Tab-separated table of C-alpha atoms in Angstrom:
chain	number	residue	atom	x	y	z
A	1	MET	CA	15.423	16.700	-21.629
A	2	PRO	CA	13.553	13.781	-22.011
A	3	LEU	CA	9.328	13.912	-22.008
A	4	LEU	CA	7.020	12.189	-19.386
A	5	LEU	CA	3.758	11.358	-21.458
A	6	THR	CA	0.930	8.653	-20.416
A	7	SER	CA	-0.369	5.715	-21.281
A	8	SER	CA	-2.618	2.672	-21.165
A	9	PRO	CA	-2.273	-1.135	-21.270
A	10	ALA	CA	-5.039	-2.885	-23.463
A	11	LEU	CA	-6.472	-5.241	-21.242
A	12	PRO	CA	-9.967	-7.560	-21.343
A	13	LEU	CA	-12.332	-6.335	-19.164
A	14	PRO	CA	-12.848	-8.786	-16.408
A	15	GLY	CA	-15.988	-10.050	-14.288
A	16	PRO	CA	-17.657	-8.124	-11.298
A	17	SER	CA	-15.538	-8.456	-8.675
A	18	ARG	CA	-16.263	-6.897	-5.118
A	19	ALA	CA	-12.511	-5.372	-5.505
A	20	ARG	CA	-13.877	-3.420	-8.563
A	21	LEU	CA	-16.850	-2.347	-6.581
A	22	ARG	CA	-14.843	-0.481	-3.643
A	23	VAL	CA	-12.701	1.052	-6.670
A	24	ALA	CA	-15.191	2.201	-8.531
A	25	ALA	CA	-17.168	3.502	-5.312
A	26	SER	CA	-14.185	5.440	-4.142
A	27	ALA	CA	-13.782	6.976	-7.507
A	28	GLU	CA	-17.781	7.713	-7.160
A	29	VAL	CA	-17.203	9.092	-3.916
A	30	GLY	CA	-14.372	11.635	-4.699
A	31	ALA	CA	-16.006	12.870	-7.789
A	32	ALA	CA	-19.411	13.356	-6.406
A	33	ALA	CA	-17.840	15.336	-3.350
A	34	ARG	CA	-15.206	17.603	-5.882
A	35	ALA	CA	-16.136	17.628	-9.435
A	36	SER	CA	-18.100	20.259	-11.402
A	37	PRO	CA	-21.922	19.399	-11.877
A	38	ALA	CA	-21.947	20.648	-15.628
A	39	ASN	CA	-19.248	17.909	-16.584
A	40	ASP	CA	-18.245	15.595	-13.316
A	41	PHE	CA	-14.773	17.169	-13.971
A	42	PRO	CA	-13.442	19.558	-11.652
A	43	PRO	CA	-13.863	22.766	-13.460
A	44	PHE	CA	-10.235	24.645	-13.605
A	45	LEU	CA	-9.185	21.182	-15.830
A	46	PRO	CA	-9.185	22.183	-19.566
A	47	ARG	CA	-12.473	21.149	-21.689
A	48	ALA	CA	-10.152	18.914	-23.469
A	49	VAL	CA	-10.240	16.408	-20.862
A	50	GLU	CA	-13.673	15.665	-21.550
A	51	ARG	CA	-12.409	14.299	-24.962
A	52	ILE	CA	-10.602	12.130	-22.900
A	53	ARG	CA	-11.952	7.842	-23.384
A	54	ASP	CA	-9.406	6.201	-21.024
A	55	ARG	CA	-11.355	5.821	-17.671
A	56	ALA	CA	-8.755	5.239	-15.371
A	57	ALA	CA	-7.621	8.690	-16.352
A	58	ILE	CA	-11.418	10.363	-15.931
A	59	ARG	CA	-11.657	8.585	-12.801
A	60	LEU	CA	-8.773	10.376	-11.512
A	61	ALA	CA	-9.839	13.494	-12.818
A	62	ARG	CA	-12.660	13.991	-11.073
A	63	ARG	CA	-10.485	13.345	-7.983
A	64	ILE	CA	-8.479	16.348	-8.817
A	65	GLU	CA	-8.334	19.265	-6.328
A	66	ARG	CA	-6.436	22.249	-6.032
A	67	VAL	CA	-6.315	23.744	-2.483
A	68	PRO	CA	-4.316	26.421	-0.795
A	69	VAL	CA	-0.005	26.259	-0.237
A	70	GLN	CA	1.105	29.568	1.072
A	71	THR	CA	4.985	30.146	0.350
A	72	GLY	CA	7.343	32.980	0.796
A	73	PHE	CA	8.060	33.569	-2.822
A	74	SER	CA	4.193	34.150	-3.352
A	75	LYS	CA	2.155	36.937	-1.771
A	76	SER	CA	-1.258	34.651	-1.517
A	77	PRO	CA	-1.319	31.018	-1.521
A	78	ILE	CA	-0.921	28.979	-4.727
A	79	GLN	CA	-4.075	26.694	-5.291
A	80	SER	CA	-2.134	23.452	-5.823
A	81	SER	CA	-3.314	20.538	-7.445
A	82	CYS	CA	-3.404	16.877	-5.906
A	83	VAL	CA	-4.898	13.758	-5.141
A	84	ARG	CA	-5.459	13.622	-1.572
A	85	PRO	CA	-6.421	10.199	-0.273
A	86	LEU	CA	-10.188	9.350	0.884
A	87	LYS	CA	-8.921	8.507	4.213
A	88	GLN	CA	-5.843	9.838	6.369
A	89	GLN	CA	-4.254	7.550	8.342
A	90	GLN	CA	-1.415	6.994	10.786
A	91	SER	CA	-0.799	3.191	11.174
A	92	SER	CA	2.035	4.031	8.450
A	93	ASP	CA	4.249	6.566	6.591
A	94	PRO	CA	1.910	8.643	3.360
A	95	VAL	CA	2.995	7.506	0.142
A	96	VAL	CA	3.453	10.752	-1.978
A	97	LEU	CA	3.360	10.436	-5.382
A	98	LEU	CA	5.470	12.703	-8.080
A	99	HIS	CA	5.851	12.906	-11.545
A	100	GLY	CA	8.274	13.410	-14.398
A	101	PHE	CA	9.022	16.551	-16.901
A	102	ASP	CA	6.369	18.231	-17.760
A	103	SER	CA	3.679	15.812	-16.473
A	104	SER	CA	0.930	16.156	-14.027
A	105	CYS	CA	-0.384	13.346	-11.197
A	106	LEU	CA	-2.483	11.243	-14.100
A	107	GLU	CA	0.423	9.745	-14.371
A	108	TRP	CA	-0.780	8.141	-11.492
A	109	ARG	CA	-4.020	6.957	-13.250
A	110	TYR	CA	-3.043	3.067	-12.890
A	111	THR	CA	-0.809	2.654	-9.672
A	112	TYR	CA	-2.644	5.198	-7.550
A	113	PRO	CA	-5.910	3.165	-7.402
A	114	LEU	CA	-3.749	-0.746	-6.402
A	115	LEU	CA	-2.466	1.754	-4.132
A	116	GLU	CA	-4.876	2.576	-2.441
A	117	GLU	CA	-6.862	-0.674	-2.665
A	118	ALA	CA	-4.168	-2.239	-0.775
A	119	GLY	CA	-4.708	0.205	1.874
A	120	LEU	CA	-1.913	2.869	1.912
A	121	GLU	CA	-2.414	6.854	2.640
A	122	ALA	CA	-1.545	7.607	-1.464
A	123	TRP	CA	-1.335	11.333	-2.049
A	124	ALA	CA	-0.502	12.380	-6.039
A	125	VAL	CA	0.770	15.676	-5.992
A	126	ASP	CA	1.951	18.246	-8.965
A	127	ILE	CA	5.394	19.236	-8.973
A	128	LEU	CA	4.728	23.674	-8.981
A	129	GLY	CA	4.558	24.751	-12.737
A	130	TRP	CA	3.195	21.266	-14.220
A	131	GLY	CA	0.000	19.605	-13.688
A	132	PHE	CA	-3.245	21.571	-12.824
A	133	SER	CA	-1.949	24.176	-10.269
A	134	ASN	CA	-3.504	27.573	-10.404
A	135	LEU	CA	-0.351	30.146	-11.501
A	136	GLU	CA	-2.251	32.687	-13.090
A	137	THR	CA	0.076	35.043	-10.486
A	138	ARG	CA	3.630	33.414	-13.263
A	139	PRO	CA	5.170	32.567	-9.426
A	140	PRO	CA	8.702	31.284	-10.248
A	141	CYS	CA	9.243	27.763	-11.303
A	142	ASP	CA	12.927	27.211	-10.369
A	143	ILE	CA	14.324	24.313	-8.131
A	144	ALA	CA	14.067	26.108	-4.951
A	145	SER	CA	10.828	27.833	-5.281
A	146	LYS	CA	9.351	24.191	-6.127
A	147	ARG	CA	11.520	22.289	-3.050
A	148	GLU	CA	9.462	25.393	-1.012
A	149	HIS	CA	6.774	24.545	-2.524
A	150	LEU	CA	6.160	20.993	-2.175
A	151	TYR	CA	7.461	21.733	1.272
A	152	GLN	CA	4.730	23.644	2.971
A	153	PHE	CA	2.526	20.895	1.319
A	154	TRP	CA	3.641	18.400	3.367
A	155	ARG	CA	4.039	20.851	6.264
A	156	THR	CA	0.421	21.911	5.783
A	157	TYR	CA	-0.991	18.906	4.926
A	158	ILE	CA	0.550	15.740	5.515
A	159	LYS	CA	2.465	16.569	8.590
A	160	ARG	CA	4.174	13.626	9.449
A	161	PRO	CA	7.051	11.720	7.575
A	162	MET	CA	6.159	10.988	3.693
A	163	VAL	CA	7.131	7.742	1.333
A	164	LEU	CA	8.190	9.776	-1.098
A	165	VAL	CA	8.222	8.350	-4.785
A	166	GLY	CA	9.619	9.942	-7.808
A	167	PRO	CA	9.759	8.775	-11.563
A	168	SER	CA	11.933	9.978	-14.238
A	169	LEU	CA	12.822	13.767	-13.291
A	170	GLY	CA	10.508	13.586	-10.299
A	171	ALA	CA	13.422	11.496	-8.969
A	172	ALA	CA	15.975	14.471	-8.885
A	173	VAL	CA	13.315	16.328	-6.943
A	174	ALA	CA	13.007	12.997	-4.929
A	175	ILE	CA	16.670	13.494	-4.007
A	176	ASP	CA	16.707	17.222	-3.784
A	177	PHE	CA	13.697	17.418	-1.226
A	178	ALA	CA	15.270	14.810	0.766
A	179	VAL	CA	18.211	16.104	1.053
A	180	ASN	CA	17.246	19.476	1.934
A	181	TYR	CA	14.338	18.077	4.356
A	182	PRO	CA	15.454	14.798	5.737
A	183	GLU	CA	12.762	15.350	8.527
A	184	ALA	CA	10.342	15.137	6.190
A	185	VAL	CA	11.214	11.546	4.069
A	186	SER	CA	11.024	8.566	5.932
A	187	LYS	CA	11.786	6.166	2.974
A	188	LEU	CA	12.373	6.883	-1.185
A	189	ILE	CA	11.251	5.332	-4.617
A	190	PHE	CA	13.122	5.955	-7.386
A	191	ILE	CA	11.187	4.897	-10.976
A	192	GLY	CA	13.556	5.203	-14.160
A	193	ALA	CA	15.391	7.822	-12.466
A	194	SER	CA	16.638	11.210	-14.762
A	195	VAL	CA	19.506	12.132	-12.278
A	196	TYR	CA	22.754	12.014	-14.095
A	197	ALA	CA	21.457	15.210	-16.503
A	198	GLU	CA	23.231	18.362	-15.693
A	199	GLY	CA	20.472	20.545	-16.398
A	200	THR	CA	19.498	23.132	-18.038
A	201	ARG	CA	22.220	25.854	-17.885
A	202	ASP	CA	23.296	26.169	-21.635
A	203	MET	CA	19.658	28.336	-21.688
A	204	THR	CA	20.619	30.387	-19.149
A	205	ARG	CA	22.416	33.077	-20.953
A	206	MET	CA	20.157	32.202	-24.113
A	207	PRO	CA	17.623	35.311	-25.450
A	208	LYS	CA	13.841	34.096	-24.079
A	209	PHE	CA	12.504	33.739	-27.744
A	210	ILE	CA	14.918	30.926	-27.998
A	211	PRO	CA	13.262	29.011	-24.696
A	212	TYR	CA	9.697	30.174	-25.639
A	213	ALA	CA	10.143	28.596	-28.829
A	214	GLY	CA	11.356	25.465	-27.581
A	215	VAL	CA	8.315	25.137	-25.140
A	216	PHE	CA	6.037	25.579	-28.028
A	217	VAL	CA	7.556	22.451	-30.213
A	218	LEU	CA	7.101	20.656	-26.372
A	219	LYS	CA	3.581	20.930	-26.883
A	220	SER	CA	3.259	20.071	-30.257
A	221	LEU	CA	1.200	17.073	-31.108
A	222	PRO	CA	4.238	15.730	-33.350
A	223	LEU	CA	6.727	15.615	-30.749
A	224	ARG	CA	4.105	14.432	-27.751
A	225	LEU	CA	3.367	11.641	-30.147
A	226	PHE	CA	7.126	10.919	-31.068
A	227	ALA	CA	7.917	10.779	-27.448
A	228	THR	CA	4.933	8.690	-26.175
A	229	ARG	CA	6.476	6.250	-28.534
A	230	LEU	CA	10.042	6.163	-26.883
A	231	ALA	CA	8.496	5.814	-22.698
A	232	PHE	CA	6.915	2.815	-23.793
A	233	ASN	CA	8.358	-0.937	-24.562
A	234	LYS	CA	4.714	-2.387	-26.167
A	235	ILE	CA	1.930	0.107	-27.789
A	236	PRO	CA	-1.475	-0.932	-27.310
A	237	ASP	CA	-4.666	0.578	-28.469
A	238	GLY	CA	-6.282	4.278	-27.635
A	239	PHE	CA	-2.181	5.782	-28.625
A	240	PHE	CA	-3.605	8.954	-29.381
A	241	ASP	CA	-5.371	9.311	-25.769
A	242	TRP	CA	-2.462	8.375	-24.182
A	243	VAL	CA	-0.908	11.303	-26.238
A	244	GLN	CA	-3.406	14.018	-25.117
A	245	ILE	CA	-3.862	12.638	-21.507
A	246	GLY	CA	-0.396	13.767	-21.963
A	247	ARG	CA	0.193	17.049	-22.821
A	248	LEU	CA	-3.804	17.912	-20.679
A	249	HIS	CA	-1.525	20.390	-18.538
A	250	CYS	CA	0.347	21.978	-21.661
A	251	LEU	CA	-3.584	23.726	-22.255
A	252	LEU	CA	-3.212	25.517	-19.253
A	253	PRO	CA	-2.496	29.718	-19.970
A	254	TRP	CA	0.786	30.130	-17.395
A	255	TRP	CA	2.230	26.514	-18.815
A	256	GLU	CA	4.809	28.224	-21.294
A	257	ASP	CA	5.751	30.579	-18.998
A	258	ALA	CA	6.545	28.070	-16.014
A	259	THR	CA	8.312	26.076	-17.665
A	260	VAL	CA	10.148	28.505	-19.142
A	261	ASN	CA	10.801	29.807	-15.609
A	262	PHE	CA	12.109	26.566	-14.627
A	263	MET	CA	14.682	25.953	-18.111
A	264	VAL	CA	16.010	29.140	-17.719
A	265	THR	CA	16.740	28.969	-13.862
A	266	GLY	CA	19.124	26.190	-14.606
A	267	GLY	CA	16.762	22.683	-14.548
A	268	TYR	CA	17.989	20.402	-12.061
A	269	ASN	CA	21.646	19.132	-11.372
A	270	VAL	CA	21.611	16.621	-8.114
A	271	LEU	CA	24.999	14.743	-8.477
A	272	ASN	CA	26.623	15.813	-5.884
A	273	GLN	CA	23.057	15.187	-3.674
A	274	ILE	CA	23.269	11.390	-4.384
A	275	ASN	CA	25.412	10.006	-1.970
A	276	GLN	CA	23.445	12.650	0.628
A	277	VAL	CA	20.740	10.909	0.665
A	278	GLU	CA	20.351	9.382	4.293
A	279	GLN	CA	17.004	7.645	3.390
A	280	GLU	CA	16.588	3.335	2.739
A	281	CYS	CA	15.829	3.496	-1.691
A	282	LEU	CA	13.672	1.344	-4.025
A	283	VAL	CA	15.494	1.628	-7.224
A	284	LEU	CA	13.111	0.914	-9.512
A	285	TRP	CA	13.319	0.471	-13.298
A	286	GLY	CA	11.291	-0.676	-16.685
A	287	GLU	CA	14.347	-3.564	-18.326
A	288	ASP	CA	13.645	-2.272	-21.767
A	289	ASP	CA	13.457	1.717	-20.924
A	290	GLY	CA	14.281	3.741	-24.362
A	291	ILE	CA	14.912	6.956	-22.414
A	292	ILE	CA	17.231	6.326	-19.642
A	293	SER	CA	19.231	3.194	-20.037
A	294	ASN	CA	18.932	0.443	-17.190
A	295	LYS	CA	22.758	0.889	-16.684
A	296	GLN	CA	21.774	4.263	-14.658
A	297	ALA	CA	19.744	2.299	-12.581
A	298	TYR	CA	22.868	0.034	-11.240
A	299	ARG	CA	25.314	3.327	-10.981
A	300	LEU	CA	21.564	4.881	-8.837
A	301	GLN	CA	21.774	1.602	-6.574
A	302	GLN	CA	25.843	1.621	-5.998
A	303	GLU	CA	25.814	5.185	-4.933
A	304	LEU	CA	23.200	5.701	-3.251
A	305	PRO	CA	23.923	4.334	0.857
A	306	ASN	CA	21.007	2.250	1.412
A	307	ALA	CA	19.210	1.527	-1.335
A	308	ILE	CA	17.609	-1.869	-3.294
A	309	LEU	CA	17.405	-2.494	-7.337
A	310	ARG	CA	14.506	-3.864	-8.714
A	311	GLN	CA	13.977	-4.190	-12.332
A	312	VAL	CA	9.946	-4.614	-14.118
A	313	GLY	CA	10.673	-7.222	-17.564
A	314	GLN	CA	9.261	-6.028	-21.089
A	315	CYS	CA	8.947	-2.203	-20.058
A	316	GLY	CA	10.060	0.680	-21.081
A	317	HIS	CA	10.183	4.316	-18.888
A	318	ILE	CA	7.226	4.815	-16.969
A	319	PRO	CA	6.134	1.069	-15.521
A	320	HIS	CA	3.595	2.846	-12.994
A	321	VAL	CA	1.830	2.869	-16.056
A	322	GLU	CA	2.704	0.369	-18.358
A	323	LYS	CA	3.030	-2.469	-15.646
A	324	PRO	CA	0.928	-0.888	-13.151
A	325	ARG	CA	0.577	-4.513	-11.578
A	326	GLU	CA	4.386	-5.505	-10.622
A	327	ALA	CA	4.914	-1.204	-10.477
A	328	ALA	CA	2.199	-1.754	-7.033
A	329	LYS	CA	3.989	-4.926	-6.022
A	330	HIS	CA	7.413	-3.169	-5.668
A	331	VAL	CA	6.331	-0.840	-4.178
A	332	LEU	CA	4.222	-2.703	-1.419
A	333	ASP	CA	7.313	-5.486	-0.609
A	334	PHE	CA	9.583	-2.408	-0.347
A	335	LEU	CA	7.437	-0.680	2.400
A	336	GLY	CA	7.813	-3.734	4.682
A	337	SER	CA	7.504	-6.874	6.332
A	338	ASP	CA	3.428	-4.997	7.237
A	339	ASN	CA	2.880	-4.862	3.771
A	340	ALA	CA	3.555	-8.706	2.451
A	341	GLU	CA	-0.274	-9.886	2.621
A	342	LYS	CA	-1.455	-6.151	1.104
A	343	ALA	CA	1.627	-6.775	-1.759
A	344	GLU	CA	-0.159	-10.206	-2.363
A	345	GLN	CA	-2.920	-8.901	-2.593
A	346	ALA	CA	-2.704	-6.157	-5.398
A	347	SER	CA	-0.360	-8.622	-7.700
A	348	SER	CA	-3.750	-10.736	-7.192
A	349	LEU	CA	-6.870	-8.091	-7.719
A	350	SER	CA	-4.453	-5.862	-9.661
A	351	SER	CA	-5.595	-7.391	-12.795
A	352	THR	CA	-8.870	-6.893	-12.671
A	353	LEU	CA	-8.723	-3.418	-11.131
A	354	VAL	CA	-6.626	-2.211	-13.844
A	355	SER	CA	-8.898	-3.645	-16.824
A	356	THR	CA	-11.723	-2.402	-14.943
A	357	LEU	CA	-10.820	1.537	-14.502
A	358	ARG	CA	-9.847	1.714	-18.239
A	359	THR	CA	-13.114	-0.006	-19.280
A	360	GLN	CA	-15.963	0.619	-17.019
């Protein structure tokens, strides 16, 4: 299974701008409202977050919060991690950003501010079993549980049809969810979609010490370094910092149990669900994806009933990290004519905003 770890492009420090000040102010408001006074981070994040130097990751981490989500498989509400929009609106559908396999909402640290700056109501939501939710009670983290948890999150906090964005394995999560709850999803966006694997069924009969040994390796720095290098077309400065960001959630005490539970219960296999997707879809892919060939982008675009394909040049597996300007532009273009002007604004402002978020 491919790893999805995050990185950040090395960009020059821009001069001051009003857009820069607005994004900085927004992040600071979220931090002041939700952070721990001792270190400006939410107290539930692993202490290793204090060693991160990537300014975009720091800003988004300060906005992470936990909200209660009641499910049928847990006696008590699950304190579920997410980044909420600073202001909810009714003028357009909310955009809900998932992440890839064994990742977190920090994967969106560059593109999230661009979407927010363009006026979208954006939510970055951690999939059950990964990210920074409180799983101390060890709830099940199989596909059905992930699906119900996302539905109850949507039902409790979002409450209207959403644009669901799934990168890599998050695309399989999005397809499974949209087919089961079509009323909750207005449009779908898939980024470097991992939807043609047949799950982890080979692990369902293994003794449990084998998958536990596997997740021990999965968490290791050498594997994370290798996976991060593989995920990007070009590696700028700050490489080790990206690895630390990508494995931060693995330091929570329940991560191993949650990941093993997902693996031994079969994982995602959505091959038979692809042609059942009713919503309009955008398939977005990095032309130089070293993890999933962009040939699968053409296959997916053809098999989905209503989809368009866009590719990002000189980009690897995670365009929303490696090329956030292009990723935001494609998302805004796809969301309709009402967003065309916002898309142009995001394209012109994004170099300044991304540089600011990384270096300020």
